[in-house]
Amino acid sequence: SYVLTQPPSVSVAPGQTARITCGGNNIGSKSVHWYQQKPGQAPVLVVYDDSDRPSGIPERFSGSNSGNTATLTISRVEAGDEADYYCQVWDSSRGVFGGGTKLTVL
Amino acid sequence: EVQLVESGGGLVKPGGSLRLSCAASGFTFSSYSMNWVRQAPGKGLEWVSSISSSSSYIYYADSVKGRFTISRDNAKNSLYLQMNSLRAEDTAVYYCARDWGAARLIDPWGQGTLVTVSS
């Protein structure tokens, strides 16, 4: 089965740039979606199809995908961005999530 | 406003059964594939099952195949998950979620319903 690998945690100071990676075999050939989940809340889509943003999501959130790594980039990080982030793809019609990355804003 | 509201969670003994429901509103339910995704306490997201708009295509995670059954009633704008032979490791918050588009992004998600399997 397809596996997505994320770092368990990423820490960044306010105003800096956070990069969260998602590794998978030839993930560049798949569409990657990213979800943000704050404590006690349901996940929210923040980037879809590698690099598109849903309406209402700040331009500070962006994504890229190539080779074996997809990346979620959050520019000018704010305290409110502290959350768990999950990447997700479809493989053989089955959903696959990464293990999640906890973003800590120092 | 697109809304998904899950219900049916609760405490059940190992080996028992439970049926989750998800009421959809604010969109043409019969036009979209739907999913169940779960999250064990303190753990990450796990995709459980999906069903196409007309129920023609159904898929399950290996962890639940043969024990869980996904279904939908487009006339009632409702999604279901029948869970049998429940195990302690099935304890989780279960989210109902819509997927759409060629890339099948998952959005939105319901607020979730907690299933606890314990004796």
PDB file of C-alpha atoms in Angstrom:
ATOM      1  CA  SER A   1       0.000   0.000   0.000  1.00  0.00           C
ATOM      2  CA  TYR A   2       1.051   3.565  -0.647  1.00  0.00           C
ATOM      3  CA  VAL A   3       2.768   5.356   2.231  1.00  0.00           C
ATOM      4  CA  LEU A   4       3.089   9.090   2.884  1.00  0.00           C
ATOM      5  CA  THR A   5       5.789  10.238   5.281  1.00  0.00           C
ATOM      6  CA  GLN A   6       5.664  13.546   7.155  1.00  0.00           C
ATOM      7  CA  PRO A   7       7.962  14.903   9.868  1.00  0.00           C
ATOM      8  CA  PRO A   8       6.217  14.671  13.258  1.00  0.00           C
ATOM      9  CA  SER A   9       6.917  18.274  14.112  1.00  0.00           C
ATOM     10  CA  VAL A  10       8.075  21.582  12.673  1.00  0.00           C
ATOM     11  CA  SER A  11       8.799  24.697  14.715  1.00  0.00           C
ATOM     12  CA  VAL A  12       9.029  28.227  13.409  1.00  0.00           C
ATOM     13  CA  ALA A  13       9.104  31.753  14.822  1.00  0.00           C
ATOM     14  CA  PRO A  14       6.303  34.172  13.986  1.00  0.00           C
ATOM     15  CA  GLY A  15       6.869  35.949  10.698  1.00  0.00           C
ATOM     16  CA  GLN A  16       9.150  33.222   9.369  1.00  0.00           C
ATOM     17  CA  THR A  17       8.420  30.583   6.751  1.00  0.00           C
ATOM     18  CA  ALA A  18       7.361  27.052   7.631  1.00  0.00           C
ATOM     19  CA  ARG A  19       7.845  24.178   5.222  1.00  0.00           C
ATOM     20  CA  ILE A  20       6.158  20.846   5.829  1.00  0.00           C
ATOM     21  CA  THR A  21       7.166  17.960   3.620  1.00  0.00           C
ATOM     22  CA  CYS A  22       5.258  14.885   2.515  1.00  0.00           C
ATOM     23  CA  GLY A  23       7.251  12.049   1.017  1.00  0.00           C
ATOM     24  CA  GLY A  24       5.923   9.274  -1.167  1.00  0.00           C
ATOM     25  CA  ASN A  25       7.077   7.112  -4.026  1.00  0.00           C
ATOM     26  CA  ASN A  26       6.762   9.242  -7.180  1.00  0.00           C
ATOM     27  CA  ILE A  27       4.292  11.490  -5.390  1.00  0.00           C
ATOM     28  CA  GLY A  28       4.909  14.049  -8.101  1.00  0.00           C
ATOM     29  CA  SER A  29       2.630  11.995 -10.341  1.00  0.00           C
ATOM     30  CA  LYS A  30      -0.280  12.353  -7.914  1.00  0.00           C
ATOM     31  CA  SER A  31      -2.462  15.241  -6.802  1.00  0.00           C
ATOM     32  CA  VAL A  32      -1.690  16.168  -3.206  1.00  0.00           C
ATOM     33  CA  HIS A  33      -4.100  17.829  -0.805  1.00  0.00           C
ATOM     34  CA  TRP A  34      -3.260  19.438   2.527  1.00  0.00           C
ATOM     35  CA  TYR A  35      -5.495  19.770   5.581  1.00  0.00           C
ATOM     36  CA  GLN A  36      -5.147  21.842   8.718  1.00  0.00           C
ATOM     37  CA  GLN A  37      -6.571  20.556  11.973  1.00  0.00           C
ATOM     38  CA  LYS A  38      -6.722  22.562  15.176  1.00  0.00           C
ATOM     39  CA  PRO A  39      -7.398  20.878  18.540  1.00  0.00           C
ATOM     40  CA  GLY A  40     -10.967  19.692  18.914  1.00  0.00           C
ATOM     41  CA  GLN A  41     -11.900  20.689  15.379  1.00  0.00           C
ATOM     42  CA  ALA A  42     -12.499  18.905  12.114  1.00  0.00           C
ATOM     43  CA  PRO A  43      -9.828  19.134   9.410  1.00  0.00           C
ATOM     44  CA  VAL A  44      -9.990  22.011   6.960  1.00  0.00           C
ATOM     45  CA  LEU A  45      -8.656  21.944   3.406  1.00  0.00           C
ATOM     46  CA  VAL A  46      -5.890  24.525   2.924  1.00  0.00           C
ATOM     47  CA  VAL A  47      -4.263  23.462  -0.356  1.00  0.00           C
ATOM     48  CA  TYR A  48      -5.589  21.131  -3.047  1.00  0.00           C
ATOM     49  CA  ASP A  49      -4.270  19.644  -6.260  1.00  0.00           C
ATOM     50  CA  ASP A  50      -0.677  20.331  -5.207  1.00  0.00           C
ATOM     51  CA  SER A  51      -0.815  24.113  -5.173  1.00  0.00           C
ATOM     52  CA  ASP A  52      -4.350  25.528  -5.382  1.00  0.00           C
ATOM     53  CA  ARG A  53      -6.007  27.347  -2.504  1.00  0.00           C
ATOM     54  CA  PRO A  54      -9.686  27.136  -1.580  1.00  0.00           C
ATOM     55  CA  SER A  55     -11.488  30.419  -1.229  1.00  0.00           C
ATOM     56  CA  GLY A  56     -10.931  31.946   2.171  1.00  0.00           C
ATOM     57  CA  ILE A  57      -7.468  30.455   2.664  1.00  0.00           C
ATOM     58  CA  PRO A  58      -4.766  33.133   2.916  1.00  0.00           C
ATOM     59  CA  GLU A  59      -2.203  33.488   0.129  1.00  0.00           C
ATOM     60  CA  ARG A  60       0.425  32.719   2.754  1.00  0.00           C
ATOM     61  CA  PHE A  61      -0.421  29.045   2.217  1.00  0.00           C
ATOM     62  CA  SER A  62       1.115  27.484  -0.874  1.00  0.00           C
ATOM     63  CA  GLY A  63       2.133  24.079  -2.101  1.00  0.00           C
ATOM     64  CA  SER A  64       4.424  22.317  -4.510  1.00  0.00           C
ATOM     65  CA  ASN A  65       4.933  18.752  -5.631  1.00  0.00           C
ATOM     66  CA  SER A  66       7.735  17.115  -7.559  1.00  0.00           C
ATOM     67  CA  GLY A  67       9.566  13.833  -7.627  1.00  0.00           C
ATOM     68  CA  ASN A  68       9.175  12.063  -4.302  1.00  0.00           C
ATOM     69  CA  THR A  69       8.284  15.086  -2.166  1.00  0.00           C
ATOM     70  CA  ALA A  70       5.349  17.447  -1.830  1.00  0.00           C
ATOM     71  CA  THR A  71       5.716  20.558   0.292  1.00  0.00           C
ATOM     72  CA  LEU A  72       3.280  22.828   2.097  1.00  0.00           C
ATOM     73  CA  THR A  73       4.759  26.273   2.617  1.00  0.00           C
ATOM     74  CA  ILE A  74       3.330  28.764   5.074  1.00  0.00           C
ATOM     75  CA  SER A  75       4.812  32.244   4.727  1.00  0.00           C
ATOM     76  CA  ARG A  76       4.787  34.916   7.409  1.00  0.00           C
ATOM     77  CA  VAL A  77       3.645  32.399   9.990  1.00  0.00           C
ATOM     78  CA  GLU A  78       1.156  33.614  12.586  1.00  0.00           C
ATOM     79  CA  ALA A  79       0.270  32.216  15.993  1.00  0.00           C
ATOM     80  CA  GLY A  80      -3.088  31.126  14.575  1.00  0.00           C
ATOM     81  CA  ASP A  81      -1.342  28.785  12.129  1.00  0.00           C
ATOM     82  CA  GLU A  82      -0.331  26.477  14.977  1.00  0.00           C
ATOM     83  CA  ALA A  83      -2.057  23.200  14.167  1.00  0.00           C
ATOM     84  CA  ASP A  84      -1.599  19.692  12.807  1.00  0.00           C
ATOM     85  CA  TYR A  85      -1.179  19.444   9.046  1.00  0.00           C
ATOM     86  CA  TYR A  86      -1.884  16.351   6.963  1.00  0.00           C
ATOM     87  CA  CYS A  87      -1.091  15.576   3.339  1.00  0.00           C
ATOM     88  CA  GLN A  88      -3.382  13.260   1.399  1.00  0.00           C
ATOM     89  CA  VAL A  89      -3.521  11.487  -1.952  1.00  0.00           C
ATOM     90  CA  TRP A  90      -5.636   8.849  -3.632  1.00  0.00           C
ATOM     91  CA  ASP A  91      -4.022   5.562  -4.555  1.00  0.00           C
ATOM     92  CA  SER A  92      -6.000   2.874  -6.383  1.00  0.00           C
ATOM     93  CA  SER A  93      -9.193   4.704  -5.382  1.00  0.00           C
ATOM     94  CA  ARG A  94      -8.303   4.536  -1.708  1.00  0.00           C
ATOM     95  CA  GLY A  95      -7.501   7.548   0.407  1.00  0.00           C
ATOM     96  CA  VAL A  96      -4.061   7.802   1.969  1.00  0.00           C
ATOM     97  CA  PHE A  97      -3.078  10.311   4.649  1.00  0.00           C
ATOM     98  CA  GLY A  98       0.343  11.203   5.902  1.00  0.00           C
ATOM     99  CA  GLY A  99       0.980  10.755   9.602  1.00  0.00           C
ATOM    100  CA  GLY A 100       0.593  14.462  10.253  1.00  0.00           C
ATOM    101  CA  THR A 101       2.944  17.263  11.264  1.00  0.00           C
ATOM    102  CA  LYS A 102       2.469  19.408  14.322  1.00  0.00           C
ATOM    103  CA  LEU A 103       3.386  22.995  13.526  1.00  0.00           C
ATOM    104  CA  THR A 104       4.538  24.902  16.598  1.00  0.00           C
ATOM    105  CA  VAL A 105       4.824  28.672  16.467  1.00  0.00           C
ATOM    106  CA  LEU A 106       7.565  29.641  18.892  1.00  0.00           C
TER     107      LEU A 106
ATOM    108  CA  GLU B   1     -24.132  26.568   3.330  1.00  0.00           C
ATOM    109  CA  VAL B   2     -22.742  23.081   2.837  1.00  0.00           C
ATOM    110  CA  GLN B   3     -23.184  21.094   6.030  1.00  0.00           C
ATOM    111  CA  LEU B   4     -22.486  17.539   7.158  1.00  0.00           C
ATOM    112  CA  VAL B   5     -23.770  16.332  10.523  1.00  0.00           C
ATOM    113  CA  GLU B   6     -22.791  12.933  11.897  1.00  0.00           C
ATOM    114  CA  SER B   7     -24.706  10.997  14.517  1.00  0.00           C
ATOM    115  CA  GLY B   8     -24.877   7.523  15.987  1.00  0.00           C
ATOM    116  CA  GLY B   9     -21.632   7.352  17.897  1.00  0.00           C
ATOM    117  CA  GLY B  10     -21.389   5.999  21.409  1.00  0.00           C
ATOM    118  CA  LEU B  11     -20.011   3.308  23.671  1.00  0.00           C
ATOM    119  CA  VAL B  12     -20.157  -0.267  22.418  1.00  0.00           C
ATOM    120  CA  LYS B  13     -18.636  -3.513  23.654  1.00  0.00           C
ATOM    121  CA  PRO B  14     -16.009  -5.391  21.635  1.00  0.00           C
ATOM    122  CA  GLY B  15     -17.727  -7.551  19.047  1.00  0.00           C
ATOM    123  CA  GLY B  16     -20.736  -5.256  18.986  1.00  0.00           C
ATOM    124  CA  SER B  17     -22.265  -3.215  16.193  1.00  0.00           C
ATOM    125  CA  LEU B  18     -23.059   0.427  15.574  1.00  0.00           C
ATOM    126  CA  ARG B  19     -24.534   2.397  12.682  1.00  0.00           C
ATOM    127  CA  LEU B  20     -23.322   5.898  11.981  1.00  0.00           C
ATOM    128  CA  SER B  21     -25.335   8.396   9.971  1.00  0.00           C
ATOM    129  CA  CYS B  22     -24.389  11.609   8.215  1.00  0.00           C
ATOM    130  CA  ALA B  23     -27.024  14.144   7.195  1.00  0.00           C
ATOM    131  CA  ALA B  24     -26.011  16.350   4.280  1.00  0.00           C
ATOM    132  CA  SER B  25     -27.451  19.725   3.336  1.00  0.00           C
ATOM    133  CA  GLY B  26     -26.630  22.754   1.232  1.00  0.00           C
ATOM    134  CA  PHE B  27     -25.551  20.857  -1.890  1.00  0.00           C
ATOM    135  CA  THR B  28     -26.825  18.267  -4.373  1.00  0.00           C
ATOM    136  CA  PHE B  29     -25.913  15.197  -2.338  1.00  0.00           C
ATOM    137  CA  SER B  30     -26.647  12.746  -5.148  1.00  0.00           C
ATOM    138  CA  SER B  31     -23.909  14.292  -7.317  1.00  0.00           C
ATOM    139  CA  TYR B  32     -20.965  13.679  -4.997  1.00  0.00           C
ATOM    140  CA  SER B  33     -18.861  10.827  -3.715  1.00  0.00           C
ATOM    141  CA  MET B  34     -18.727  10.610   0.067  1.00  0.00           C
ATOM    142  CA  ASN B  35     -16.242   9.294   2.573  1.00  0.00           C
ATOM    143  CA  TRP B  36     -15.750   8.221   6.153  1.00  0.00           C
ATOM    144  CA  VAL B  37     -12.443   9.179   7.765  1.00  0.00           C
ATOM    145  CA  ARG B  38     -11.555   8.368  11.365  1.00  0.00           C
ATOM    146  CA  GLN B  39      -9.118   9.610  13.961  1.00  0.00           C
ATOM    147  CA  ALA B  40      -8.150   7.570  17.003  1.00  0.00           C
ATOM    148  CA  PRO B  41      -7.524   9.589  20.175  1.00  0.00           C
ATOM    149  CA  GLY B  42      -4.256  11.477  19.842  1.00  0.00           C
ATOM    150  CA  LYS B  43      -3.534   9.925  16.462  1.00  0.00           C
ATOM    151  CA  GLY B  44      -3.640  10.946  12.815  1.00  0.00           C
ATOM    152  CA  LEU B  45      -6.323  10.735  10.164  1.00  0.00           C
ATOM    153  CA  GLU B  46      -7.207   7.378   8.626  1.00  0.00           C
ATOM    154  CA  TRP B  47      -9.387   7.036   5.542  1.00  0.00           C
ATOM    155  CA  VAL B  48     -12.029   4.344   6.145  1.00  0.00           C
ATOM    156  CA  SER B  49     -14.331   4.087   3.141  1.00  0.00           C
ATOM    157  CA  SER B  50     -15.762   5.868   0.126  1.00  0.00           C
ATOM    158  CA  ILE B  51     -18.884   5.507  -1.973  1.00  0.00           C
ATOM    159  CA  SER B  52     -19.581   7.017  -5.379  1.00  0.00           C
ATOM    160  CA  SER B  53     -22.569   9.212  -6.081  1.00  0.00           C
ATOM    161  CA  SER B  54     -24.757   6.355  -7.343  1.00  0.00           C
ATOM    162  CA  SER B  55     -23.252   3.715  -5.019  1.00  0.00           C
ATOM    163  CA  SER B  56     -21.671   1.989  -8.009  1.00  0.00           C
ATOM    164  CA  TYR B  57     -18.172   2.159  -6.599  1.00  0.00           C
ATOM    165  CA  ILE B  58     -17.376   1.346  -2.980  1.00  0.00           C
ATOM    166  CA  TYR B  59     -13.946   1.044  -1.390  1.00  0.00           C
ATOM    167  CA  TYR B  60     -12.695   0.173   2.087  1.00  0.00           C
ATOM    168  CA  ALA B  61      -9.480   0.381   4.031  1.00  0.00           C
ATOM    169  CA  ASP B  62      -7.993  -3.044   4.678  1.00  0.00           C
ATOM    170  CA  SER B  63      -8.417  -2.431   8.423  1.00  0.00           C
ATOM    171  CA  VAL B  64     -12.224  -2.443   8.143  1.00  0.00           C
ATOM    172  CA  LYS B  65     -12.931  -4.530   5.051  1.00  0.00           C
ATOM    173  CA  GLY B  66     -15.416  -7.297   5.789  1.00  0.00           C
ATOM    174  CA  ARG B  67     -16.604  -5.641   9.006  1.00  0.00           C
ATOM    175  CA  PHE B  68     -17.835  -2.207   7.901  1.00  0.00           C
ATOM    176  CA  THR B  69     -20.393  -1.385   5.214  1.00  0.00           C
ATOM    177  CA  ILE B  70     -20.840   2.051   3.687  1.00  0.00           C
ATOM    178  CA  SER B  71     -24.138   3.012   2.077  1.00  0.00           C
ATOM    179  CA  ARG B  72     -26.150   6.058   1.113  1.00  0.00           C
ATOM    180  CA  ASP B  73     -29.734   7.128   0.533  1.00  0.00           C
ATOM    181  CA  ASN B  74     -29.780   9.947  -1.999  1.00  0.00           C
ATOM    182  CA  ALA B  75     -33.488  10.517  -1.446  1.00  0.00           C
ATOM    183  CA  LYS B  76     -32.755  11.263   2.213  1.00  0.00           C
ATOM    184  CA  ASN B  77     -29.447  13.080   1.617  1.00  0.00           C
ATOM    185  CA  SER B  78     -27.831  10.663   4.025  1.00  0.00           C
ATOM    186  CA  LEU B  79     -24.643   8.621   4.297  1.00  0.00           C
ATOM    187  CA  TYR B  80     -24.251   5.608   6.579  1.00  0.00           C
ATOM    188  CA  LEU B  81     -21.570   3.395   8.038  1.00  0.00           C
ATOM    189  CA  GLN B  82     -22.614   0.048   9.469  1.00  0.00           C
ATOM    190  CA  MET B  83     -19.868  -1.169  11.784  1.00  0.00           C
ATOM    191  CA  ASN B  84     -19.868  -4.796  12.910  1.00  0.00           C
ATOM    192  CA  SER B  85     -17.439  -6.917  14.908  1.00  0.00           C
ATOM    193  CA  LEU B  86     -16.061  -3.795  16.524  1.00  0.00           C
ATOM    194  CA  ARG B  87     -12.639  -3.855  18.130  1.00  0.00           C
ATOM    195  CA  ALA B  88     -10.897  -1.625  20.629  1.00  0.00           C
ATOM    196  CA  GLU B  89      -8.743  -0.258  17.812  1.00  0.00           C
ATOM    197  CA  ASP B  90     -11.875   1.053  16.073  1.00  0.00           C
ATOM    198  CA  THR B  91     -12.219   3.624  18.847  1.00  0.00           C
ATOM    199  CA  ALA B  92     -12.055   6.986  17.100  1.00  0.00           C
ATOM    200  CA  VAL B  93     -13.849  10.093  16.009  1.00  0.00           C
ATOM    201  CA  TYR B  94     -15.533   9.292  12.708  1.00  0.00           C
ATOM    202  CA  TYR B  95     -15.861  12.089  10.180  1.00  0.00           C
ATOM    203  CA  CYS B  96     -18.182  12.206   7.225  1.00  0.00           C
ATOM    204  CA  ALA B  97     -16.675  14.128   4.305  1.00  0.00           C
ATOM    205  CA  ARG B  98     -17.482  14.963   0.713  1.00  0.00           C
ATOM    206  CA  ASP B  99     -14.967  14.614  -2.072  1.00  0.00           C
ATOM    207  CA  TRP B 100     -15.161  16.355  -5.388  1.00  0.00           C
ATOM    208  CA  GLY B 101     -13.284  17.400  -8.463  1.00  0.00           C
ATOM    209  CA  ALA B 102     -11.003  15.425 -10.714  1.00  0.00           C
ATOM    210  CA  ALA B 103      -8.387  15.423  -7.964  1.00  0.00           C
ATOM    211  CA  ARG B 104     -10.981  14.332  -5.383  1.00  0.00           C
ATOM    212  CA  LEU B 105     -10.194  16.876  -2.714  1.00  0.00           C
ATOM    213  CA  ILE B 106     -11.986  16.183   0.559  1.00  0.00           C
ATOM    214  CA  ASP B 107     -14.105  19.136   1.583  1.00  0.00           C
ATOM    215  CA  PRO B 108     -15.994  19.843   3.699  1.00  0.00           C
ATOM    216  CA  TRP B 109     -15.867  17.613   6.761  1.00  0.00           C
ATOM    217  CA  GLY B 110     -18.501  17.087   9.400  1.00  0.00           C
ATOM    218  CA  GLN B 111     -17.801  17.757  13.058  1.00  0.00           C
ATOM    219  CA  GLY B 112     -17.341  14.052  13.781  1.00  0.00           C
ATOM    220  CA  THR B 113     -18.948  11.513  16.079  1.00  0.00           C
ATOM    221  CA  LEU B 114     -17.043   9.557  18.728  1.00  0.00           C
ATOM    222  CA  VAL B 115     -17.142   5.773  18.766  1.00  0.00           C
ATOM    223  CA  THR B 116     -15.714   4.074  21.840  1.00  0.00           C
ATOM    224  CA  VAL B 117     -15.250   0.318  21.851  1.00  0.00           C
ATOM    225  CA  SER B 118     -14.686  -0.899  25.372  1.00  0.00           C
ATOM    226  CA  SER B 119     -15.948  -3.510  27.782  1.00  0.00           C
TER     227      SER B 119
END
